[in-house]
PDB file of C-alpha atoms and ligand atoms in Angstrom:
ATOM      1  CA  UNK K 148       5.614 -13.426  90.403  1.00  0.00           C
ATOM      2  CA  UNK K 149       2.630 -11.197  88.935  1.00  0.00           C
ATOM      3  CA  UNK K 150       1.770 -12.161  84.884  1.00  0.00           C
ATOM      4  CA  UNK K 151       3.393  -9.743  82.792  1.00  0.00           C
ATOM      5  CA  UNK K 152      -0.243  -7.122  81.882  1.00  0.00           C
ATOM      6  CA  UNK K 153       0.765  -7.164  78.542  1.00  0.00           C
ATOM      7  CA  UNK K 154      -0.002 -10.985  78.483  1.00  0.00           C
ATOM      8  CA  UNK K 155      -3.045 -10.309  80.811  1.00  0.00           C
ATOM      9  CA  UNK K 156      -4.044  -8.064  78.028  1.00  0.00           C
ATOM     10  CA  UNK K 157      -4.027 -10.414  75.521  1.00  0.00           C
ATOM     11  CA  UNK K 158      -5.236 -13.229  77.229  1.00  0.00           C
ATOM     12  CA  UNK K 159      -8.507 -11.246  78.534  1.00  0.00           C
ATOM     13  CA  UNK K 160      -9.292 -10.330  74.468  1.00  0.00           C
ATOM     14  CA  UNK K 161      -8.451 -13.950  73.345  1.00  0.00           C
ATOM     15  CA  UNK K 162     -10.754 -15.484  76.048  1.00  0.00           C
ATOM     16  CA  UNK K 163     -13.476 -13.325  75.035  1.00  0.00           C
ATOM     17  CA  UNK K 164     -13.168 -13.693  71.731  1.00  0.00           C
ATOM     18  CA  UNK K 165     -12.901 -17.297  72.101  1.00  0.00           C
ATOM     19  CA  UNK K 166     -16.197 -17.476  73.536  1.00  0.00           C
ATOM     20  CA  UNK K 167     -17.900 -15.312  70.680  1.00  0.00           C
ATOM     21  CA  UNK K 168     -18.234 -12.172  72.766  1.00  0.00           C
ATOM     22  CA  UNK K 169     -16.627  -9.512  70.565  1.00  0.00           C
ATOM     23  CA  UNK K 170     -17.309  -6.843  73.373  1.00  0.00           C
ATOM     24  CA  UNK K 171     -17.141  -8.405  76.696  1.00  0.00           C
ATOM     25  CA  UNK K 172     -13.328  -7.899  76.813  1.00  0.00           C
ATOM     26  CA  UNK K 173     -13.097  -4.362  77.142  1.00  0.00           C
ATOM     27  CA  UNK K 174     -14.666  -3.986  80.355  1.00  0.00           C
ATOM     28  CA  UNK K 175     -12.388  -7.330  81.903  1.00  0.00           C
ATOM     29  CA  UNK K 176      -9.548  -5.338  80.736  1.00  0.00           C
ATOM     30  CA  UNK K 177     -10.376  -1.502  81.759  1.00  0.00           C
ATOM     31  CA  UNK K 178     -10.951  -3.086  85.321  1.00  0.00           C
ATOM     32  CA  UNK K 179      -8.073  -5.187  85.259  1.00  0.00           C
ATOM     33  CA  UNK K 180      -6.040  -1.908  84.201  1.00  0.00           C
ATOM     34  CA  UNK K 181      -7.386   0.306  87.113  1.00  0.00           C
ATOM     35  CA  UNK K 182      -6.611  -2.831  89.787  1.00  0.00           C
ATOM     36  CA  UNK K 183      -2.828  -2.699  88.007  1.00  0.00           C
ATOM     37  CA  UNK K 184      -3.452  -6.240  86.355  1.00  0.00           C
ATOM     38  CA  UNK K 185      -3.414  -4.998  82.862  1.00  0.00           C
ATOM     39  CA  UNK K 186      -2.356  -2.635  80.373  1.00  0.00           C
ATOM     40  CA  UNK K 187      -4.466  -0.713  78.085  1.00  0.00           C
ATOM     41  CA  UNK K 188      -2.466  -1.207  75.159  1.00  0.00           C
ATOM     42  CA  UNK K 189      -3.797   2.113  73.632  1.00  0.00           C
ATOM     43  CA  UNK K 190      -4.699   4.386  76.238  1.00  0.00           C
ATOM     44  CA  UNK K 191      -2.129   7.362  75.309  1.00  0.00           C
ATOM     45  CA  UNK K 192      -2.706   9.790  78.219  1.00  0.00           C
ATOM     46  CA  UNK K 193      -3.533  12.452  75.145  1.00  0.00           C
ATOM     47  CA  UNK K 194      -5.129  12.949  72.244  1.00  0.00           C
ATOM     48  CA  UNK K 195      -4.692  11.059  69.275  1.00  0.00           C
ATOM     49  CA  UNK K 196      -2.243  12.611  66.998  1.00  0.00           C
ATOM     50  CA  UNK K 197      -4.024  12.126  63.768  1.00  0.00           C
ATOM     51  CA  UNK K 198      -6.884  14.038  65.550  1.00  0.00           C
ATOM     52  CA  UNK K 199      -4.691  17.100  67.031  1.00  0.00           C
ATOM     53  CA  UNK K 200      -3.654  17.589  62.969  1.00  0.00           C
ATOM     54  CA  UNK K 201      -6.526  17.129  61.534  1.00  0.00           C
ATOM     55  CA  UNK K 202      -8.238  19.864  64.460  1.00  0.00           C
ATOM     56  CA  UNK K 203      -5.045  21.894  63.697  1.00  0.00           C
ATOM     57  CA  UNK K 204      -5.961  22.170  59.783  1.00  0.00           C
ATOM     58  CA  UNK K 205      -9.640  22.199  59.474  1.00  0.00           C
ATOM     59  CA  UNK K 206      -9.741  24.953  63.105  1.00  0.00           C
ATOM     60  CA  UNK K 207     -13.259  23.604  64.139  1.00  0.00           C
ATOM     61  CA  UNK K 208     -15.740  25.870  65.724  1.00  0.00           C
ATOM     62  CA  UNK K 209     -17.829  24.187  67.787  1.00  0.00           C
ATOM     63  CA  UNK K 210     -19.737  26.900  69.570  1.00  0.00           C
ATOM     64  CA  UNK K 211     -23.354  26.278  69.293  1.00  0.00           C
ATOM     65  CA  UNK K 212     -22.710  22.689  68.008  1.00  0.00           C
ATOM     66  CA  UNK K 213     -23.080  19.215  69.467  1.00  0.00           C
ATOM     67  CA  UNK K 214     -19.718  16.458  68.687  1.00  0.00           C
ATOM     68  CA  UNK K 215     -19.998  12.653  69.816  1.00  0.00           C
ATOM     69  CA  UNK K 216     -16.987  10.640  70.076  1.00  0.00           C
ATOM     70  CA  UNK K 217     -17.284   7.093  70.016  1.00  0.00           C
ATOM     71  CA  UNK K 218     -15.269   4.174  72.004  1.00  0.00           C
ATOM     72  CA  UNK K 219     -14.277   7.229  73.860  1.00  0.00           C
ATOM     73  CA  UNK K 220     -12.076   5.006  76.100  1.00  0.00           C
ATOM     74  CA  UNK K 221     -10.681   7.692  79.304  1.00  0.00           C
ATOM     75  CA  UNK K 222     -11.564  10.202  77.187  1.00  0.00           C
ATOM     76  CA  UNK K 223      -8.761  12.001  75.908  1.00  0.00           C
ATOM     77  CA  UNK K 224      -9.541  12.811  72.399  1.00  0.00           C
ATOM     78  CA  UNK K 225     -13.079  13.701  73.856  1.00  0.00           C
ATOM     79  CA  UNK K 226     -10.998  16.492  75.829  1.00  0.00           C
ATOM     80  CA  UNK K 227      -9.518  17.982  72.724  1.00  0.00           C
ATOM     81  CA  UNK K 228     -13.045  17.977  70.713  1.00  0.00           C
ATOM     82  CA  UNK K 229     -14.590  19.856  74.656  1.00  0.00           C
ATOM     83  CA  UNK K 230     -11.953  23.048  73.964  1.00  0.00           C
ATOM     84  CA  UNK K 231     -12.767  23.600  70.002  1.00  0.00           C
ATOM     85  CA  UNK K 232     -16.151  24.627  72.225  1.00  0.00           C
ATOM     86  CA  UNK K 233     -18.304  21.804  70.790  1.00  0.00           C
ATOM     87  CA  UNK K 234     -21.165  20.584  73.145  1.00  0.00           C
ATOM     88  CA  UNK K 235     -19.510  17.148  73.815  1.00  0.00           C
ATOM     89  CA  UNK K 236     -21.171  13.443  74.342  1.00  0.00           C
ATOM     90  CA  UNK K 237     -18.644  10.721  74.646  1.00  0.00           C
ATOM     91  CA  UNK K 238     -19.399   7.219  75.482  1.00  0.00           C
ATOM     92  CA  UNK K 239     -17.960   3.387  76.048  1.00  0.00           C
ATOM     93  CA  UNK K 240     -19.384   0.149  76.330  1.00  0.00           C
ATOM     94  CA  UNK K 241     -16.780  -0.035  79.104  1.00  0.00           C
ATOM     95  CA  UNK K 242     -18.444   1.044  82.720  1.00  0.00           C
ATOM     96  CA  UNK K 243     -15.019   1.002  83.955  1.00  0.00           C
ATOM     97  CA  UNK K 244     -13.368   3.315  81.278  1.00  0.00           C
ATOM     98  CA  UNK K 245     -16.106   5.626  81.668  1.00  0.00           C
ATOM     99  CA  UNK K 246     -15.714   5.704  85.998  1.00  0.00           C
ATOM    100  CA  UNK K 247     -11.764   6.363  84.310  1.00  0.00           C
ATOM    101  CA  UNK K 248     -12.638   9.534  82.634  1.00  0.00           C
ATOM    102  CA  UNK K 249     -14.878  10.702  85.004  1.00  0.00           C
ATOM    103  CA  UNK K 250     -11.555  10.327  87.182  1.00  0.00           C
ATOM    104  CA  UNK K 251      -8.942  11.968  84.640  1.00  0.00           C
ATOM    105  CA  UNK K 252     -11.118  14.611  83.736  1.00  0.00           C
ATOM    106  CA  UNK K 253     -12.999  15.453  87.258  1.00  0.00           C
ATOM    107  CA  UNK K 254     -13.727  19.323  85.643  1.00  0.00           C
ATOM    108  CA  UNK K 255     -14.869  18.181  82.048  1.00  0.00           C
ATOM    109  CA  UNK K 256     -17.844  19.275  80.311  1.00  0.00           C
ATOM    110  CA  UNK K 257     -17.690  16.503  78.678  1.00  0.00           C
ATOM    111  CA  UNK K 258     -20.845  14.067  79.035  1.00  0.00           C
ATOM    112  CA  UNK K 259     -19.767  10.948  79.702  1.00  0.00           C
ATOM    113  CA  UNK K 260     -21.413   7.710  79.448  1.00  0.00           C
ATOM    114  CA  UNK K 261     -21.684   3.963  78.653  1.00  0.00           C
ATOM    115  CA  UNK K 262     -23.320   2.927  75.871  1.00  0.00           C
ATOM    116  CA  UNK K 263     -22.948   0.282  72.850  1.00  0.00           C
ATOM    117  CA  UNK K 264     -22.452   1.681  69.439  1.00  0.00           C
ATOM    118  CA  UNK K 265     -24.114  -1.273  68.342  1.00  0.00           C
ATOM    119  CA  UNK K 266     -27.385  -0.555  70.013  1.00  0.00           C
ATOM    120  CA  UNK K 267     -27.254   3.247  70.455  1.00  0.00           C
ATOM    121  CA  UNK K 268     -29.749   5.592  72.465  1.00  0.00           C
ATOM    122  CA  UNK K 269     -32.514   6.297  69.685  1.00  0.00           C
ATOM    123  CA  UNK K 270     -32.244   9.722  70.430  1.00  0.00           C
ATOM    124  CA  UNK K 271     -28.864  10.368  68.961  1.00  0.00           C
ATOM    125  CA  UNK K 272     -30.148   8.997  65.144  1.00  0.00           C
ATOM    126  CA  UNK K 273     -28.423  11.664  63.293  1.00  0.00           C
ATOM    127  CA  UNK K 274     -27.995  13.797  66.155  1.00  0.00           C
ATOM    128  CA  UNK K 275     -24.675  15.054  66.354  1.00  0.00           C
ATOM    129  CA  UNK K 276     -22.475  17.464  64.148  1.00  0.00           C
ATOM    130  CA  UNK K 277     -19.307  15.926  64.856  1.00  0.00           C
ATOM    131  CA  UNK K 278     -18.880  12.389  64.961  1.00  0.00           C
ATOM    132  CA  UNK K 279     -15.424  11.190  65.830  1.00  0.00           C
ATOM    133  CA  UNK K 280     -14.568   7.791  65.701  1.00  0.00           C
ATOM    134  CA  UNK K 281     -10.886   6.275  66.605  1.00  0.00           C
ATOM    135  CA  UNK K 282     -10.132   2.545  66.813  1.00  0.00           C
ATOM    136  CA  UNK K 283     -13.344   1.675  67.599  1.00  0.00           C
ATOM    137  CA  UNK K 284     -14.281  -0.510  64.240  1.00  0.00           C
ATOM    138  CA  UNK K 285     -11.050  -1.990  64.225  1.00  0.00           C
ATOM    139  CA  UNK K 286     -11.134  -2.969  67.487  1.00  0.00           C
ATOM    140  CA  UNK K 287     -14.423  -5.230  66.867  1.00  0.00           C
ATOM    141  CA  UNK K 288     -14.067  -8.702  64.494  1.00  0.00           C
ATOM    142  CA  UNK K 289     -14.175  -8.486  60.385  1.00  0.00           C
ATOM    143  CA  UNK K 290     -18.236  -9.648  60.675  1.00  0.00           C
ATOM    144  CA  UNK K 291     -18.939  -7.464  63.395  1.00  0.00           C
ATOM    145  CA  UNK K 292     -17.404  -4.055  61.406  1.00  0.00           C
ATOM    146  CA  UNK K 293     -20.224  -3.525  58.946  1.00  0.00           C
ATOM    147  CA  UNK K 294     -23.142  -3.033  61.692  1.00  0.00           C
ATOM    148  CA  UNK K 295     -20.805  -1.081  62.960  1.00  0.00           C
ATOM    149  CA  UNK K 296     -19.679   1.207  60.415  1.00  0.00           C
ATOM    150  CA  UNK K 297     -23.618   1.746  59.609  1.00  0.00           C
ATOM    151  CA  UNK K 298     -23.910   2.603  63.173  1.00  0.00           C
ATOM    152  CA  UNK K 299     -21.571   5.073  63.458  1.00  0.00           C
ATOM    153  CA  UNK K 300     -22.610   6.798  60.003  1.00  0.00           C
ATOM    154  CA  UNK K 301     -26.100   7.373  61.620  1.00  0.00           C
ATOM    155  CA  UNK K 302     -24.885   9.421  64.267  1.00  0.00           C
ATOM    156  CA  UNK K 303     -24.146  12.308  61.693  1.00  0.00           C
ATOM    157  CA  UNK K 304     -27.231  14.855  61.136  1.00  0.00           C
ATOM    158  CA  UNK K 305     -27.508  17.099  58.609  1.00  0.00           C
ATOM    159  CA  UNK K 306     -24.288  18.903  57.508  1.00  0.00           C
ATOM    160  CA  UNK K 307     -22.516  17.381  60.127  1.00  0.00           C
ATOM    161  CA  UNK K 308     -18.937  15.638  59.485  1.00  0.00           C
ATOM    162  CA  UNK K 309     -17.538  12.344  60.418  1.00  0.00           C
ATOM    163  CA  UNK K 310     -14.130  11.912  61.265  1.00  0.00           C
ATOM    164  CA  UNK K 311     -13.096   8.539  61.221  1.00  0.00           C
ATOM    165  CA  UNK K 312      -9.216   7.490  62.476  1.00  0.00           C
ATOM    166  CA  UNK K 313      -7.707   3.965  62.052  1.00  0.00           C
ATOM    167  CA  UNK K 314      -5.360   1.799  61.294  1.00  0.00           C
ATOM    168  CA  UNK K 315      -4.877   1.181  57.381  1.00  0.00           C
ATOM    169  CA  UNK K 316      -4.879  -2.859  56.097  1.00  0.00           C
ATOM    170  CA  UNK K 317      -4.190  -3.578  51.997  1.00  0.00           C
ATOM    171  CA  UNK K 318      -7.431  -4.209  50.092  1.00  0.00           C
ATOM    172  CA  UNK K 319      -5.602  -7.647  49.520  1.00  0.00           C
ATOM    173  CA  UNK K 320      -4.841  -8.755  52.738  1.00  0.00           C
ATOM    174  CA  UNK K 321      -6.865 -11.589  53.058  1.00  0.00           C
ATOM    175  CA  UNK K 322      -9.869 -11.291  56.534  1.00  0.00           C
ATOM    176  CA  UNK K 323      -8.423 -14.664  57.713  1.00  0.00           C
ATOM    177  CA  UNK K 324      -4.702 -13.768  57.650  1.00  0.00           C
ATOM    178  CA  UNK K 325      -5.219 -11.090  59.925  1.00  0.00           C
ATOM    179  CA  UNK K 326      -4.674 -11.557  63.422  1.00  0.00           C
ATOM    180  CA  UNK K 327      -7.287  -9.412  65.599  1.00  0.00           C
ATOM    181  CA  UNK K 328      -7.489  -7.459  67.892  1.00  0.00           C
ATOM    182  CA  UNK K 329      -7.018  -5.196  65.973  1.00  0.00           C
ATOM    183  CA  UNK K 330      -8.197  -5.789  62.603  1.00  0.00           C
ATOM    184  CA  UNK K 331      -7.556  -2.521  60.650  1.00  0.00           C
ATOM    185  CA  UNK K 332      -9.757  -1.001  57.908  1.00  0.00           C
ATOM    186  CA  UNK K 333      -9.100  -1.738  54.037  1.00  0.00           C
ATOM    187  CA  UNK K 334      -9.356   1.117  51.895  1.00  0.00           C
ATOM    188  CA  UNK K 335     -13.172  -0.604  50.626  1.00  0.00           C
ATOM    189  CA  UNK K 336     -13.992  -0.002  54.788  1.00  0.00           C
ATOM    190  CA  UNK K 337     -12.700   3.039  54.300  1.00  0.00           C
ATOM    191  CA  UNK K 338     -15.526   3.680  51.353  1.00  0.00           C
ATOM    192  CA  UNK K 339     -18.276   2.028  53.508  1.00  0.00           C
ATOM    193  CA  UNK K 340     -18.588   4.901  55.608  1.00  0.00           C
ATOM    194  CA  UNK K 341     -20.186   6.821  52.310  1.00  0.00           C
ATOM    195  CA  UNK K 342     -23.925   6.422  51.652  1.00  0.00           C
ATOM    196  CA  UNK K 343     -25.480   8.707  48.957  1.00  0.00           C
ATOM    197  CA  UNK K 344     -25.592  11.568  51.206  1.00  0.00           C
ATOM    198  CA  UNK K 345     -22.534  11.367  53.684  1.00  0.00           C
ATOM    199  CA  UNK K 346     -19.379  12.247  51.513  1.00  0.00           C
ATOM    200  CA  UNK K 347     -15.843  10.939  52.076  1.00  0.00           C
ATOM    201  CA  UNK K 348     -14.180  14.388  51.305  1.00  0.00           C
ATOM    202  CA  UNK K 349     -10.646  14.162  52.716  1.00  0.00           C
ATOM    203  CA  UNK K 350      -8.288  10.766  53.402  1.00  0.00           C
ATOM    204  CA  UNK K 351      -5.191  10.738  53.984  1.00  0.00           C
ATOM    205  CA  UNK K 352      -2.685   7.311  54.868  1.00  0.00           C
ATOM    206  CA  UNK K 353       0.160   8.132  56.626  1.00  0.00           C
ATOM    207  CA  UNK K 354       2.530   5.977  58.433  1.00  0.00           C
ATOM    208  CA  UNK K 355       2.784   5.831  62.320  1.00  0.00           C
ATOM    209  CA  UNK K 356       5.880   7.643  63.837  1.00  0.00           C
ATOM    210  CA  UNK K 357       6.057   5.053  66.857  1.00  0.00           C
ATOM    211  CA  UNK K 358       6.010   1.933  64.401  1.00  0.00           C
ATOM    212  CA  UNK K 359       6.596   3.098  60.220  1.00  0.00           C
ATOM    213  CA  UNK K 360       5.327  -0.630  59.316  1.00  0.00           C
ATOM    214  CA  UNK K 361       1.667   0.442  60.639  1.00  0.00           C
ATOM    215  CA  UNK K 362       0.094   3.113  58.499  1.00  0.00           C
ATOM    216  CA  UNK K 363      -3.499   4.886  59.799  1.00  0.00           C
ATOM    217  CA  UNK K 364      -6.285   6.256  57.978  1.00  0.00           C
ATOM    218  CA  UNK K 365      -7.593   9.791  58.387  1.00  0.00           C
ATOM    219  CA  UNK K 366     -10.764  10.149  56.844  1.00  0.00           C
ATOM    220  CA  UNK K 367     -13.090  13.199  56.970  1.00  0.00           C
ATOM    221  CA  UNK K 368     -17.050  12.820  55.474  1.00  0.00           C
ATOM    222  CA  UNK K 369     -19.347  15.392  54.933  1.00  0.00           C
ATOM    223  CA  UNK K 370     -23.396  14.937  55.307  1.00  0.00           C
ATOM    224  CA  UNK K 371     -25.465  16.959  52.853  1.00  0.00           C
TER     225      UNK K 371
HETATM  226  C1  LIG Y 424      -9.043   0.267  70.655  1.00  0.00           C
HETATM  227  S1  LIG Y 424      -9.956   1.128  71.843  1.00  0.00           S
HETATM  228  C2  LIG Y 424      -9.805   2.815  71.303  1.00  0.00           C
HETATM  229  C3  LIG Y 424     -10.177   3.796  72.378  1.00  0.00           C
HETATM  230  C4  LIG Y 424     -10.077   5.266  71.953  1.00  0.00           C
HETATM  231  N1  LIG Y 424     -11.013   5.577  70.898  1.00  0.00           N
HETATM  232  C5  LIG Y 424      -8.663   5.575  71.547  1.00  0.00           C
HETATM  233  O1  LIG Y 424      -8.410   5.739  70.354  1.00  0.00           O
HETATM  234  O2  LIG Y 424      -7.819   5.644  72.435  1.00  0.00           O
HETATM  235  C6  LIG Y 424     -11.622   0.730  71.422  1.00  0.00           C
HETATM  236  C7  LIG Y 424     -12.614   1.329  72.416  1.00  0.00           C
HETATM  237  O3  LIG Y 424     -13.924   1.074  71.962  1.00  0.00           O
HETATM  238  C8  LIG Y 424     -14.714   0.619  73.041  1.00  0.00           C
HETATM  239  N2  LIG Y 424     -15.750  -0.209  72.436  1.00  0.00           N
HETATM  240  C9  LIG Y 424     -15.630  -1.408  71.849  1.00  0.00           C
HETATM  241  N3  LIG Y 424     -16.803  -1.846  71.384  1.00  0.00           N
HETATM  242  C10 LIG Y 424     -17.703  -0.875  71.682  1.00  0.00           C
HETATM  243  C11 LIG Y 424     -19.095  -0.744  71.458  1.00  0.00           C
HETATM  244  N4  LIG Y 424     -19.804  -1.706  70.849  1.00  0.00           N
HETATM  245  N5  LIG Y 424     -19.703   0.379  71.884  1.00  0.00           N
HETATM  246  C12 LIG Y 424     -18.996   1.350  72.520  1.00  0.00           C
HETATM  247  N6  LIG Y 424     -17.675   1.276  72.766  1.00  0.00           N
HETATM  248  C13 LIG Y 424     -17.039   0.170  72.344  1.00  0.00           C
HETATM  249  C14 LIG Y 424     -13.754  -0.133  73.935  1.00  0.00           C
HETATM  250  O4  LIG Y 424     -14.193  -0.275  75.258  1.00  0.00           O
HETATM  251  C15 LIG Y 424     -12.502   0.727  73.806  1.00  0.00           C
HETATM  252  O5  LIG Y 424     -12.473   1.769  74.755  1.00  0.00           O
END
């Protein structure tokens, strides 16, 4: 009888991790998904929800204006940031998620492409003026989150926002008592986003519909 993909799933992170390569799982489990192996546990077939509110509120323009979304997975949420008319770069360390999008979104104008948020083209240093990251820094060990965290902050130019999406973890939860993948974002994560000129202007914590015991960051930073 085939292994349940849930426990594929699991397995494929917990080998990787195992053999101290925080990354290397994503790709064994994208292409273990598309061969029917696996389950991507959150690969939602639409946009983030937390996302679709906050675009709802704030009513983004982005004619004339350049967004990057981050771990952009099969590019949903990159979808959603293409129709508030925003010149749109998404990328994945994942080859396979990326072949994925190209094959859910065959029309985008979306510009898709692999590349690690850990070692980013040079050329998008404070390039972009929307930066959306979801589930990306959680999804990455405790010592691996500050790299990125800076990582992502550089991405934002000049008066551009960050919009950061994740799930929420008590300041006093200890690192070692949580059990990763995922490994959500204390409120002091939260704050490491700032630097003296990117802004943490908006947060909200609210509690997940699906599951009430998991509650998710929204934050929205501003670059001078
Ligand atoms: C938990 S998933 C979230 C995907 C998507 N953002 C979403 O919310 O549905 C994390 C994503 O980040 C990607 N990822 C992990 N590490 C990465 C890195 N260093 N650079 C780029 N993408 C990465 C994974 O392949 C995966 O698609």
């Amino acid at each position: 009888m085939a292994e349940d993909p849930d426990v594929v799933s699991r397995r494929i992170a917990r080998e990787s991790l195992d053999r101290d390569d925080p990354t290397g799982w994503f790709e064994q489990l994208y292409s273990a998904a598309a061969d029917g192996a696996a389950v991507v546990p959150w690969d939602r077939g639409t946009a983030h929800p937390l996302l679709i509110e906050w675009i709802d509120e704030a009513d983004p323009d982005g004619a004339g204006k350049t967004a990057l979304v981050v771990g952009a997975g099969t590019g949903w949420d990159a979808e959603r940031i293409v129709d508030c008319g925003y010149d749109t770069t998404a990328f994945d360390i994942s080859p396979t998620a990326i072949a994925t999008a190209h094959r859910n979104h065959p029309d985008s104008k979306a510009h898709y492409m692999t590349a690690d948020l850990l070692a980013p083209p040079a050329d998008w240093h404070r390039a972009f003026d929307l930066v959306v990251e979801i589930y990306t820094v959680q999804a990455l060990p405790i010592p691996v989150q500050p790299a990125a965290i800076i990582q992502v902050t550089e991405l934002v130019a000049p008066g551009g926002t960050l919009l950061v999406i994740a799930a929420a973890r008590a300041d006093d939860e200890a690192d070692e008592a949580v059990e990763g993948p995922p490994w959500p974002l204390t409120r002091a994560a939260i704050d490491s986003f700032t630097t003296p000129d990117l802004h943490l202007i908006q947060l909200s914590r609210s509690p997940s519909p699906v599951d009430p015991t998991i509650n998710r960051w929204r934050a929205e930073y501003l670059r001078d």
